[in-house]
Short mmCIF file of C-alpha atoms and ligand atoms in Angstrom, two decimals:
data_model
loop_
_atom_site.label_atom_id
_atom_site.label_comp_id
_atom_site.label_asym_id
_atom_site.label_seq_id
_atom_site.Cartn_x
_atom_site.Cartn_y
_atom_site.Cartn_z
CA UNK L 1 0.00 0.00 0.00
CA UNK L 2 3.03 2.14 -0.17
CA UNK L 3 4.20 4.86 3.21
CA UNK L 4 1.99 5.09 5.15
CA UNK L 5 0.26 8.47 6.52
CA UNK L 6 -0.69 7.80 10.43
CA UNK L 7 -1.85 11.66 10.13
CA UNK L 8 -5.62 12.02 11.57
CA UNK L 9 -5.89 14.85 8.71
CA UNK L 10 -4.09 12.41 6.26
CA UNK L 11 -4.75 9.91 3.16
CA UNK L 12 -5.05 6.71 5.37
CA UNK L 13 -7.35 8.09 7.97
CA UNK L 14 -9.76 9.45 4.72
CA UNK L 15 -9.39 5.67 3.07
CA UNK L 16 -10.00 3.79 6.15
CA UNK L 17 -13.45 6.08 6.61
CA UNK L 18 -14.14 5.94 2.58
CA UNK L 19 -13.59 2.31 2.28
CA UNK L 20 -15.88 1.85 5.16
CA UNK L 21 -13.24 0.13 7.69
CA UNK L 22 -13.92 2.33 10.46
CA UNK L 23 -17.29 1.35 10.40
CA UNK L 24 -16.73 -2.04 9.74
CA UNK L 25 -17.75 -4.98 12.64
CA UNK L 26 -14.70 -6.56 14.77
CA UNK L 27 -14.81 -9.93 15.13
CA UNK L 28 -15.44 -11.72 18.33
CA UNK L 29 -15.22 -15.20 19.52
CA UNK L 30 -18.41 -16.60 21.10
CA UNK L 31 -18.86 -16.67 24.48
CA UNK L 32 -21.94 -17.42 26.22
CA UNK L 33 -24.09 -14.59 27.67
CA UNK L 34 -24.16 -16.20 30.55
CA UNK L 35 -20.36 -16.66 30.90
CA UNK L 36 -19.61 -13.08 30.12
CA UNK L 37 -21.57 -11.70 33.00
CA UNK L 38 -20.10 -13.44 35.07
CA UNK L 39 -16.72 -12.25 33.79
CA UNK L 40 -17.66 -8.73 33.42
CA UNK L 41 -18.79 -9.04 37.02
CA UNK L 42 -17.45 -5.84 39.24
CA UNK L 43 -15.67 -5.47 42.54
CA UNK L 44 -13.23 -3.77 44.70
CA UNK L 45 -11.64 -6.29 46.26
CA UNK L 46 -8.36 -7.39 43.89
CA UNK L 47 -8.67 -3.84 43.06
CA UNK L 48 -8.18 -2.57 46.57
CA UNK L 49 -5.69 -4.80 47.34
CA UNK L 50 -3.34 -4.38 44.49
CA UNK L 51 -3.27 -0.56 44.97
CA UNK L 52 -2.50 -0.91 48.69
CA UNK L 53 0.24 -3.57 47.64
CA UNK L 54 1.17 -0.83 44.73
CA UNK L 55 0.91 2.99 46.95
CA UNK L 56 2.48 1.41 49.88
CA UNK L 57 5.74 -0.53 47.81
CA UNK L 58 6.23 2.95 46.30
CA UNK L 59 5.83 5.11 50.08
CA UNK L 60 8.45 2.40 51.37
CA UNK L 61 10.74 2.37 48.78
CA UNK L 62 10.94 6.01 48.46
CA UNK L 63 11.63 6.62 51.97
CA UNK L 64 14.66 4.06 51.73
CA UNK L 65 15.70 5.87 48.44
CA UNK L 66 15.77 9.35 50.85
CA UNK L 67 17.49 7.97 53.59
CA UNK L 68 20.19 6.68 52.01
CA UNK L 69 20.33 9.59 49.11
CA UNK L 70 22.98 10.78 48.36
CA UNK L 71 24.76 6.82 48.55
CA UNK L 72 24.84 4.98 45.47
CA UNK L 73 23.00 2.37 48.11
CA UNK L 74 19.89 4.03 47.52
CA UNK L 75 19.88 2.93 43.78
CA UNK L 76 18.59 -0.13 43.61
CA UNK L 77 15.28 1.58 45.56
CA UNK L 78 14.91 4.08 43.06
CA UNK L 79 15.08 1.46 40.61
CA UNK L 80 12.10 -0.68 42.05
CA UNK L 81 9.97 2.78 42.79
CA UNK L 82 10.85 4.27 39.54
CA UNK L 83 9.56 1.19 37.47
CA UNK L 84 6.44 1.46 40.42
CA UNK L 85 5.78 5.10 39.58
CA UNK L 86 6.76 4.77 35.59
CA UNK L 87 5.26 1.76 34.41
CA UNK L 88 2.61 0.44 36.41
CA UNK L 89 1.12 3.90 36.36
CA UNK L 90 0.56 3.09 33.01
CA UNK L 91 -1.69 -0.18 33.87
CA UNK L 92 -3.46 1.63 36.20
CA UNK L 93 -3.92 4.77 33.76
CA UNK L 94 -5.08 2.42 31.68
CA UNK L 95 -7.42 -0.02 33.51
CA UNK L 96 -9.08 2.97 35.19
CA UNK L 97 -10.01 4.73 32.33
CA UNK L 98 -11.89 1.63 31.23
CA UNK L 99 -14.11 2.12 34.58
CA UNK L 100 -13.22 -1.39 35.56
CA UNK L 101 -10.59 -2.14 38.12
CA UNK L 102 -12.97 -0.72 40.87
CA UNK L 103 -16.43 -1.50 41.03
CA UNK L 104 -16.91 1.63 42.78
CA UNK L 105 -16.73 4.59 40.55
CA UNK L 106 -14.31 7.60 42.77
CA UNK L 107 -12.10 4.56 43.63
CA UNK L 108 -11.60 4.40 39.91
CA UNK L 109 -11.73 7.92 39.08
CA UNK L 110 -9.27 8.93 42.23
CA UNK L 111 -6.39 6.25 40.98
CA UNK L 112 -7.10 7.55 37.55
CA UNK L 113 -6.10 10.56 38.13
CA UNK L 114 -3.19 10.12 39.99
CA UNK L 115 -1.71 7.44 37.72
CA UNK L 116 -2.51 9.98 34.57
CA UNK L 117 -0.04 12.37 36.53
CA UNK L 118 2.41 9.89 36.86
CA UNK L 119 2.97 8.42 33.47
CA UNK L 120 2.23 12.53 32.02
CA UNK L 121 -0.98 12.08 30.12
CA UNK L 122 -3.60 14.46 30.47
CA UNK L 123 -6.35 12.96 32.63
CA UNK L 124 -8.62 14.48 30.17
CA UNK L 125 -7.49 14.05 27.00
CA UNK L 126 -6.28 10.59 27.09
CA UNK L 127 -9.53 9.08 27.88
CA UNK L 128 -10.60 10.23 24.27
CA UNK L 129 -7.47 8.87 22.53
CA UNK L 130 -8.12 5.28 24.18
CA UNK L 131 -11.49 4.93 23.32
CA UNK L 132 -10.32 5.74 19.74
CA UNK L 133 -8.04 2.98 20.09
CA UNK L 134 -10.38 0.40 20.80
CA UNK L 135 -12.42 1.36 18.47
CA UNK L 136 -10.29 1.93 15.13
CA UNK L 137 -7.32 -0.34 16.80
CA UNK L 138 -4.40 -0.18 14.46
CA UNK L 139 -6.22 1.74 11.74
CA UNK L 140 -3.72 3.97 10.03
CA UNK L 141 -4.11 7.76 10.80
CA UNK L 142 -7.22 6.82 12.77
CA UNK L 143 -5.77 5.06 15.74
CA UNK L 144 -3.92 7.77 18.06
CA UNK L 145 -2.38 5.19 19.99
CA UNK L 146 -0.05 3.57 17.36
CA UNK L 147 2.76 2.68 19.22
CA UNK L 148 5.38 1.57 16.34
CA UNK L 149 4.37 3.22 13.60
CA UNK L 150 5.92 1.90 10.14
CA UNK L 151 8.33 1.90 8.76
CA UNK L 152 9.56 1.12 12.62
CA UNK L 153 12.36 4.03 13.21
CA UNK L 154 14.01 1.37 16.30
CA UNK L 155 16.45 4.31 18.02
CA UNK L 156 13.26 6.29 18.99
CA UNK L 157 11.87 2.99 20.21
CA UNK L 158 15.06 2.42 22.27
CA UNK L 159 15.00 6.18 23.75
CA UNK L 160 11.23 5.59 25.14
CA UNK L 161 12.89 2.73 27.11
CA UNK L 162 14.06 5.82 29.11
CA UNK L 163 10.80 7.99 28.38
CA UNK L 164 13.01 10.56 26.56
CA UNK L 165 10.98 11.27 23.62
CA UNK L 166 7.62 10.73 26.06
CA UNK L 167 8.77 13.49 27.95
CA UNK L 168 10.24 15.82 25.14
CA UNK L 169 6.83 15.72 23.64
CA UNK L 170 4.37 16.24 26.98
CA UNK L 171 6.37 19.21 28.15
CA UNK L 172 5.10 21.17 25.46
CA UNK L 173 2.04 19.55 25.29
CA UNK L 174 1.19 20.53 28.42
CA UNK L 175 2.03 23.34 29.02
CA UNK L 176 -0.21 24.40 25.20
CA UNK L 177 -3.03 22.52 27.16
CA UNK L 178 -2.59 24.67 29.92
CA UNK L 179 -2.85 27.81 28.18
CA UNK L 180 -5.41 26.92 25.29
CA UNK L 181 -7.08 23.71 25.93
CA UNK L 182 -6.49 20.75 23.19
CA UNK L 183 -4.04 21.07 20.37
CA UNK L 184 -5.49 20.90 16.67
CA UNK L 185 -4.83 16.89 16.60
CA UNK L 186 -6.62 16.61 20.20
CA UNK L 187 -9.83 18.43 18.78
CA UNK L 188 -10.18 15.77 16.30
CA UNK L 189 -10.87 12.98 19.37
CA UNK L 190 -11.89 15.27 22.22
CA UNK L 191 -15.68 16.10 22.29
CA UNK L 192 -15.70 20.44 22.44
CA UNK L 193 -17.54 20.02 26.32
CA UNK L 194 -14.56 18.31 27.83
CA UNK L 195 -12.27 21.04 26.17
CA UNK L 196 -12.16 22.64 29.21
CA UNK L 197 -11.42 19.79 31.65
CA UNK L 198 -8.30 19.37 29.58
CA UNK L 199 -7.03 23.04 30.35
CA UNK L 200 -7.71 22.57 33.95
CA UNK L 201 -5.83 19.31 34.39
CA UNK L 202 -2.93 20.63 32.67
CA UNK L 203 -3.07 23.27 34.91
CA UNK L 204 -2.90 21.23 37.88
CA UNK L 205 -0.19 18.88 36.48
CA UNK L 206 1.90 22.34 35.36
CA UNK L 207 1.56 23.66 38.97
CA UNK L 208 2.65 20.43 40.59
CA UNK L 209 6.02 20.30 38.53
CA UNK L 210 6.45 23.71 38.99
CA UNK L 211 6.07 23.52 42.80
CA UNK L 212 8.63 20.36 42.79
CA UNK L 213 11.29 22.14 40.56
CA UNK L 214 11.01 25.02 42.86
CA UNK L 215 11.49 22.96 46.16
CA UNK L 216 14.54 21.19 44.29
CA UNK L 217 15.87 24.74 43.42
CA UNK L 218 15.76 25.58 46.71
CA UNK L 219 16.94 22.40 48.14
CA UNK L 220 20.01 22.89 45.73
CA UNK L 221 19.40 19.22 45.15
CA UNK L 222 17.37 16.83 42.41
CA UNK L 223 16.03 14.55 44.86
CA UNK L 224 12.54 16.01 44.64
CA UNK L 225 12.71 15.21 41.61
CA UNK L 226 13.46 11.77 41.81
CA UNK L 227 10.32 11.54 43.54
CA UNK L 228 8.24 13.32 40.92
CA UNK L 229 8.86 13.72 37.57
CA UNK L 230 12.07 11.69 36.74
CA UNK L 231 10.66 8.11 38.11
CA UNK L 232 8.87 8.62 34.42
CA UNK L 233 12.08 8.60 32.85
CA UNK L 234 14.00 6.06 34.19
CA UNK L 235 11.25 3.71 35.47
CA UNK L 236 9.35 3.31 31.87
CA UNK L 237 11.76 0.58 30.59
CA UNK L 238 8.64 -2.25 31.86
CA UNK L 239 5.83 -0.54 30.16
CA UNK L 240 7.90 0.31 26.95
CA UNK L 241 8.75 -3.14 26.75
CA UNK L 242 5.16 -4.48 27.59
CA UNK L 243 3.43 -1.91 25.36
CA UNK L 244 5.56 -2.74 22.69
CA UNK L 245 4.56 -6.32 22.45
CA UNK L 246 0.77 -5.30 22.48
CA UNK L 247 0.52 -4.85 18.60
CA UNK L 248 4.39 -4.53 17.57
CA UNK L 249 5.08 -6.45 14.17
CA UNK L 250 1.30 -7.85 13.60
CA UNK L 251 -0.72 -6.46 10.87
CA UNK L 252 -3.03 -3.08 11.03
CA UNK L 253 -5.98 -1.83 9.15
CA UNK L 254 -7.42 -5.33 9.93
CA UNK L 255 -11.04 -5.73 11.95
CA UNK L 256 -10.22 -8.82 13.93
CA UNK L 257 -8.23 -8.28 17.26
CA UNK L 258 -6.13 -12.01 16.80
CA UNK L 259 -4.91 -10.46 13.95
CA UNK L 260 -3.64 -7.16 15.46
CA UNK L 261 -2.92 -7.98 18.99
CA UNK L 262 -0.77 -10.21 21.03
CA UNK L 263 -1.02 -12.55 24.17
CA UNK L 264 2.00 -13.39 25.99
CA UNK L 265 2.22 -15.05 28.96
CA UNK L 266 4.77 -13.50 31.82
CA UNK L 267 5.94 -13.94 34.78
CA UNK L 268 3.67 -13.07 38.23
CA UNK L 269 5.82 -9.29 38.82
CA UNK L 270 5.65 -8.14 35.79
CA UNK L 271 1.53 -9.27 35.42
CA UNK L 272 1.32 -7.37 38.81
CA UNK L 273 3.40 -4.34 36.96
CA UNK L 274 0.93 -4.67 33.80
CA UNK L 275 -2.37 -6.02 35.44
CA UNK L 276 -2.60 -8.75 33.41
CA UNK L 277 -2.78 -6.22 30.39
CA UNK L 278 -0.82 -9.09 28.86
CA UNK L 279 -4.16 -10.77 28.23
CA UNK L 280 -4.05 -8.37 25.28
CA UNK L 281 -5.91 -9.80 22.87
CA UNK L 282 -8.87 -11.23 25.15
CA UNK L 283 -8.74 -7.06 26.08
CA UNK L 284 -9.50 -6.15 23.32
CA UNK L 285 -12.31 -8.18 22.24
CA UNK L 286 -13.70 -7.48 25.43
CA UNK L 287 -12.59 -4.36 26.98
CA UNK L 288 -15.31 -4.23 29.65
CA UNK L 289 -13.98 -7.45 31.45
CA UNK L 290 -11.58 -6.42 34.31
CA UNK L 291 -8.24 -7.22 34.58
CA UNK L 292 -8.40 -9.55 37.28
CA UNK L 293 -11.10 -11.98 35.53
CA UNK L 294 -8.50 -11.81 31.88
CA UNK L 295 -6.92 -15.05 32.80
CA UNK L 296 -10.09 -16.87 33.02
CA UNK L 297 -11.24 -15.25 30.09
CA UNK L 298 -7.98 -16.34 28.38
CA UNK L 299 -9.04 -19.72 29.55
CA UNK L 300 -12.49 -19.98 27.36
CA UNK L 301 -10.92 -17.78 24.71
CA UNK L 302 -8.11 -19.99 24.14
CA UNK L 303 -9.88 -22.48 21.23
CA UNK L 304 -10.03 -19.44 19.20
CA UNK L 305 -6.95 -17.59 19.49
CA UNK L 306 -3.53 -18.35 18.30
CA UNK L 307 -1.50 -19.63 20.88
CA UNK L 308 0.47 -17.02 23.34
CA UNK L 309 3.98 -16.14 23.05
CA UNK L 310 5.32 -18.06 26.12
CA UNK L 311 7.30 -15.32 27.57
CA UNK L 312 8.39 -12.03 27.13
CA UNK L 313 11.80 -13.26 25.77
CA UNK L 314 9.55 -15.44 23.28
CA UNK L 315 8.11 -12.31 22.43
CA UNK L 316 10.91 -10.17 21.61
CA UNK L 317 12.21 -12.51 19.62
CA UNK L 318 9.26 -13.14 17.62
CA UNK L 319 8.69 -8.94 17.15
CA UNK L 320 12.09 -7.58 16.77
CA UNK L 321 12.85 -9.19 13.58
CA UNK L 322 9.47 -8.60 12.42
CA UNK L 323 10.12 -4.47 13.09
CA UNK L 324 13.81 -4.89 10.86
CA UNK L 325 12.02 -6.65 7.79
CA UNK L 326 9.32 -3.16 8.80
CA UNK L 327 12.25 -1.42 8.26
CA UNK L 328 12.72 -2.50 3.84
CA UNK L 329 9.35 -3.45 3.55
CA UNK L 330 6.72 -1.74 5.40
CA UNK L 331 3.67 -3.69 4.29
CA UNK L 332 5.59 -6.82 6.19
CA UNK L 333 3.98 -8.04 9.01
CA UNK L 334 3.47 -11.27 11.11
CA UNK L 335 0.07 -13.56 10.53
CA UNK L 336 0.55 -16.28 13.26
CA UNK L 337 -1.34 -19.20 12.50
CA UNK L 338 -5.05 -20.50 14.00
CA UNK L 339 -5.85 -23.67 16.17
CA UNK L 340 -7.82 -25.95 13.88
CA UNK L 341 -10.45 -25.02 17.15
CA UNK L 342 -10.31 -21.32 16.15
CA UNK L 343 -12.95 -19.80 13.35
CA UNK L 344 -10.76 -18.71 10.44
CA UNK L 345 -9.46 -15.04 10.20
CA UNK L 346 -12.37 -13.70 7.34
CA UNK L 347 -9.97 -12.66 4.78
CA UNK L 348 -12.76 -11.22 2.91
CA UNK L 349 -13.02 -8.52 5.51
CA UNK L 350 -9.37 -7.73 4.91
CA UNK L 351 -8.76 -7.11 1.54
CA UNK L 352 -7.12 -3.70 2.26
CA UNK L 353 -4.26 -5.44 4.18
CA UNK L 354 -1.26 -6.54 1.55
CA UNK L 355 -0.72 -9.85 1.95
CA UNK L 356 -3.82 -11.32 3.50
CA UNK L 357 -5.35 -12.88 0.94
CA UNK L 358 -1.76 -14.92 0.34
CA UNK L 359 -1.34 -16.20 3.91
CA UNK L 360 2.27 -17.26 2.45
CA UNK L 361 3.55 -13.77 2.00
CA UNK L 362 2.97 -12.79 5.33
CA UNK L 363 5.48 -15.25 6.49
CA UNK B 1 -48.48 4.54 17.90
CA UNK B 2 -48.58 0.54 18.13
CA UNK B 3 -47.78 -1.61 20.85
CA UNK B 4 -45.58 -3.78 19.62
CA UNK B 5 -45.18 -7.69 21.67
CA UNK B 6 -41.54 -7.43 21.78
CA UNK B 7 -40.91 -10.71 24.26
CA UNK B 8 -42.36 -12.81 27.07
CA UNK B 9 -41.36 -11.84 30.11
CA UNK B 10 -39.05 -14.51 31.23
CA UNK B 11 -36.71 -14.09 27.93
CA UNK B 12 -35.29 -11.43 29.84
CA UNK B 13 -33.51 -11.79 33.03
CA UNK B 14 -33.32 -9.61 36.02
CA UNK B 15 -30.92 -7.13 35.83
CA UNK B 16 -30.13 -7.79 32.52
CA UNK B 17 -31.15 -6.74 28.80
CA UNK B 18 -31.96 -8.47 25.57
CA UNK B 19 -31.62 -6.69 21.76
CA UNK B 20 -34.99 -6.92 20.12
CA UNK B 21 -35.44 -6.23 16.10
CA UNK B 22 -38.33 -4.39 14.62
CA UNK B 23 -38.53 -3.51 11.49
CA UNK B 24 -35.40 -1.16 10.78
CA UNK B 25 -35.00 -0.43 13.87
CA UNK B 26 -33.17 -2.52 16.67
CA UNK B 27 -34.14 -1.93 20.97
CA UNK B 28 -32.65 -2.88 24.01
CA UNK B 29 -35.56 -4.53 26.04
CA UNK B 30 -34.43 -4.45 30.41
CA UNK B 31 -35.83 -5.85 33.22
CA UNK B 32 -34.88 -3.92 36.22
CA UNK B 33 -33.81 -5.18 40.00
CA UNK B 34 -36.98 -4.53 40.80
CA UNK B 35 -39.13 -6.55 38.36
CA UNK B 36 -39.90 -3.55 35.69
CA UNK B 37 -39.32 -3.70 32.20
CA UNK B 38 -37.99 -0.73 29.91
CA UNK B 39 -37.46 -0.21 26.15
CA UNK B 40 -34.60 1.70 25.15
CA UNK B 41 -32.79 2.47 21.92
CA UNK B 42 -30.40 -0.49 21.02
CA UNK B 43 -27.26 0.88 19.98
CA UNK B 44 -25.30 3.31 22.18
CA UNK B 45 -25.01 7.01 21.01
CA UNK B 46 -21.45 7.36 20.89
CA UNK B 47 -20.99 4.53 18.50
CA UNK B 48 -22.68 2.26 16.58
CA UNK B 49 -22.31 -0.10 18.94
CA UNK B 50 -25.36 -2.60 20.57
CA UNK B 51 -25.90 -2.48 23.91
CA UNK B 52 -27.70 -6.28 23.94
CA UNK B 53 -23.76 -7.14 25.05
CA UNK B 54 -23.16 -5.06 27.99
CA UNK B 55 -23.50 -4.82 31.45
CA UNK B 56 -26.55 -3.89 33.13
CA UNK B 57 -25.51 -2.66 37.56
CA UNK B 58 -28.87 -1.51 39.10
CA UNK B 59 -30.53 0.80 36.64
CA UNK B 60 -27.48 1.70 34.46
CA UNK B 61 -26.73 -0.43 31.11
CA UNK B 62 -22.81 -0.22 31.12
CA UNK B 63 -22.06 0.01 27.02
CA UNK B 64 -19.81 -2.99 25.97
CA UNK B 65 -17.13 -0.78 23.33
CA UNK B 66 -15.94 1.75 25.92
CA UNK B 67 -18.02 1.63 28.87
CA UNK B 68 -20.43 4.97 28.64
CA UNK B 69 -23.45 4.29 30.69
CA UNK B 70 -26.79 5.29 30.52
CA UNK B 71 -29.94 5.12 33.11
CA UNK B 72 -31.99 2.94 30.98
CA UNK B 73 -34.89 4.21 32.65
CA UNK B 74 -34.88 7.54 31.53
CA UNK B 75 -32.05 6.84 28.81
CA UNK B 76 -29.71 9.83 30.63
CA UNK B 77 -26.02 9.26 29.29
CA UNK B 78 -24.04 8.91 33.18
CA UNK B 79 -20.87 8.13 32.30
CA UNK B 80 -18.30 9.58 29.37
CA UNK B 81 -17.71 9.08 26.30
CA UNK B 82 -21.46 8.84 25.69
CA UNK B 83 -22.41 12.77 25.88
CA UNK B 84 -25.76 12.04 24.13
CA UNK B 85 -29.07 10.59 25.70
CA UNK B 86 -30.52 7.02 24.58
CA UNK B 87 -34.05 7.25 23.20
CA UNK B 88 -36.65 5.72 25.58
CA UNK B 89 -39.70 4.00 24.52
CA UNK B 90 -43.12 3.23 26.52
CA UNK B 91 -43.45 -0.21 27.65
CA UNK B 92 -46.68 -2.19 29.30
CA UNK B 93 -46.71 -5.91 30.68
CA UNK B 94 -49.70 -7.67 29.96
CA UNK B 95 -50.16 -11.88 30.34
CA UNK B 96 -46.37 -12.18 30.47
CA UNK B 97 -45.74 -10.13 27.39
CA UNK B 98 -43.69 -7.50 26.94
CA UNK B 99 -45.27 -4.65 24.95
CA UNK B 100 -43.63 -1.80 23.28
CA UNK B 101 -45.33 1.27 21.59
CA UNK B 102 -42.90 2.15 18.75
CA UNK B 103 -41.96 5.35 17.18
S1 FES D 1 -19.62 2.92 21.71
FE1 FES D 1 -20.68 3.03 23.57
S2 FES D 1 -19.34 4.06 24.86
FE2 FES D 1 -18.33 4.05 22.98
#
């Protein structure tokens, strides 16, 4: 299909809305009514209990990280807090803004907000962008969440390991937000009523960095701001390296989540660090499912998907060649194969994607 | 307008919802915690999406795609990104039907 234009004022976006994909209908494997109420099911409980396990890691390891500051002893604290406050803020950013890791709503809301400050997304805006995603997932210049966009440019993808160009691009960001509300690309997701809300969250994320950089000013010292701020920076390796593996290498402007997203099985920390995002296809066909009923849903799901990626390792290995063959040929992408349980990927519905009418290519 | 039998009764279980077809148009048919039935528009009004798939919590149908939520009772959009109410449509029970008067 030639470059592609991930612009939401570009050729793609226009083509995916002409040729009717945006409006198309995702496939979904069939689950019982029955079975997916009881899955959908709300509570507080694993909710509650993660976020005390989560808040009260971070309060303890922080106060070690202090205490020992300036000692190269306190590194290995600021190492397990920064990952804390860098990556699993994005679970929890992410989870909340579904409305389903509480059952109670201002349980949801409250970590919302405080994990949007974290990982530097406006409360406000980013809401819009992720429903976007679930809807158009992976559609070119339709999806504002692309994460690797093609053809994959893999030093910028090495620098968010350390948040850099995260950062580099929110500073600004926010502080337009705070001024004017929404940039032009914003307006295009971002209802004109919440337009406001977005100018006063910035504001209230502006005035909290600018309170910390003044108390480190006057401390003569960053440790504030390894407390705030910098924990973004060099705690985001876990979710860069998670959030990669959600969609990296598999194929876009496709309406069937198997074909788009990726399961991978991990180890119990970093499932705790993620919560159990790496369910990531079952997500997706079902966002309203919490994150502590995924694995069971990943149980009954399993017939019809194609199988996990074992372990993150597994998964690396699998993706990173995929994103250097990206790098020649940007129409390549991975098409892993079906149980003979699964219902066939409808190729008819994906006649836009090179390739997927010749299974072969793909490989 | 008609009254429309849309369902028996028991087709639809408490606190829950089923999608009902008519015509062109397509419903969401509840049946509250409390034993009442209401008739609602069937797809959400942020997307095209049904609603027959969600989840219904005490009088709010929780929209499967990105969970807006709406009082089905009144069809008041609750929760973001729905910003638009659902239609609402009259329902009676009579002999373990469920009747609907269509628009
Ligand atoms: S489609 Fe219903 S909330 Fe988005």
């Amino acid at each position: 299909m030639g470059k592609r234009d991930y612009s939401p004022f570009g050729a793609d976006a226009k083509r995916a809305v002409d040729t009717g994909l945006t409006a198309a209908e995702w496939y979904h494997t069939d689950v019982p009514r029955k079975v997916m109420k009881d899955l959908m099911a709300r509570s507080d409980g694993p909710a509650i209990r993660d976020t005390i396990i989560l808040y009260g890691s971070m309060i303890v390891l922080a106060g070690i990280g202090i205490a020992l500051w300036p000692s190269w002893w306190s590194a290995p604290f600021w190492l397990a807090y920064g990952v804390l406050y860098g990556s699993a803020s994005d679970s929890r950013w992410h989870e909340c803004s579904h409305g389903t890791a509480f059952r109670t709503p201002w349980m949801n809301n409250a970590v919302y907000q405080i994990a949007s400050f974290m990982i530097m997304r406006n409360p406000a805006t980013w809401r819009w962008s992720h429903a976007r995603h679930h809807s158009e997932t992976y559609l070119v210049g339709r999806d504002p969440e692309i994460a690797v966009m093609r053809p994959p440019e893999l030093a910028k993808l090495i620098l968010n390991f350390f948040g850099i160009l995260d950062v580099i691009a929110f500073i600004p960001r926010i502080l337009r937000n705070a001024v004017s509300g929404p940039t032009p690309e914003e307006r295009t997701f971002v209802p004109e009523s919440e337009w406001p809300k977005v100018r006063r969250a910035a504001r209230i994320h502006v005035a909290i960095y600018g309170a910390t950089i003044a108390l480190a000013v006057w401390m003569g010292s960053i440790l504030p701001l390894m407390v705030i701020g910098l924990p973004r920076m060099y705690g985001a390796w876990h979710h860069i390296m998670t959030g990669l593996l959600q969609h990296g290498g598999l194929a876009d402007n496709v309406v069937d989540h198997r074909l788009n997203s990726r399961t991978v099985l991990m180890n119990p920390i970093s499932r705790f660090i993620y919560w159990n995002m790496n369910y990531h296809v079952e997500h997706h066909m079902f966002p309203m499912v919490p994150y502590h009923a995924l694995p069971r849903l990943h149980e009954i799901m399993k017939p019809d998907l194609p199988p996990p990626n074992r372990s993150i390792a597994e998964a690396f290995a699998e993706m990173w060649p995929a994103f250097k063959r990206q790098i020649l040929n940007e129409d390549y992408f991975l098409k892993r194969d079906l149980p003979p349980t699964a219902k066939p990927y409808r190729e008819d519905f994906h006649q836009y994607v090179p390739g997927m009418m010749r299974p072969a290519a793909a490989e | 307008m008609p009254w429309i039998d849309a369902c028996a009764t028991d087709d639809v279980d408490e606190e829950d919802l089923i999608r009902w077809d008519h015509g062109t148009q397509t419903f969401a048919i509840f049946h509250s915690p409390e034993g009442e039935f209401y008739a609602t528009a069937g797809r959400c009004t942020h997307e095209e999406v049904h609603l027959c798939d969600g989840l219904v919590m005490g009088h709010l149908i929780e929209c499967p795609k990105h969970n807006g939520q709406f009082d089905y009772r009144t069809g008041e959009a609750k929760r973001t990104p729905v910003c638009v109410n659902l239609r609402t449509f009259p329902v009676k029970v009579e002999g373990g039907r469920v009747y609907v008067e269509v628009a």
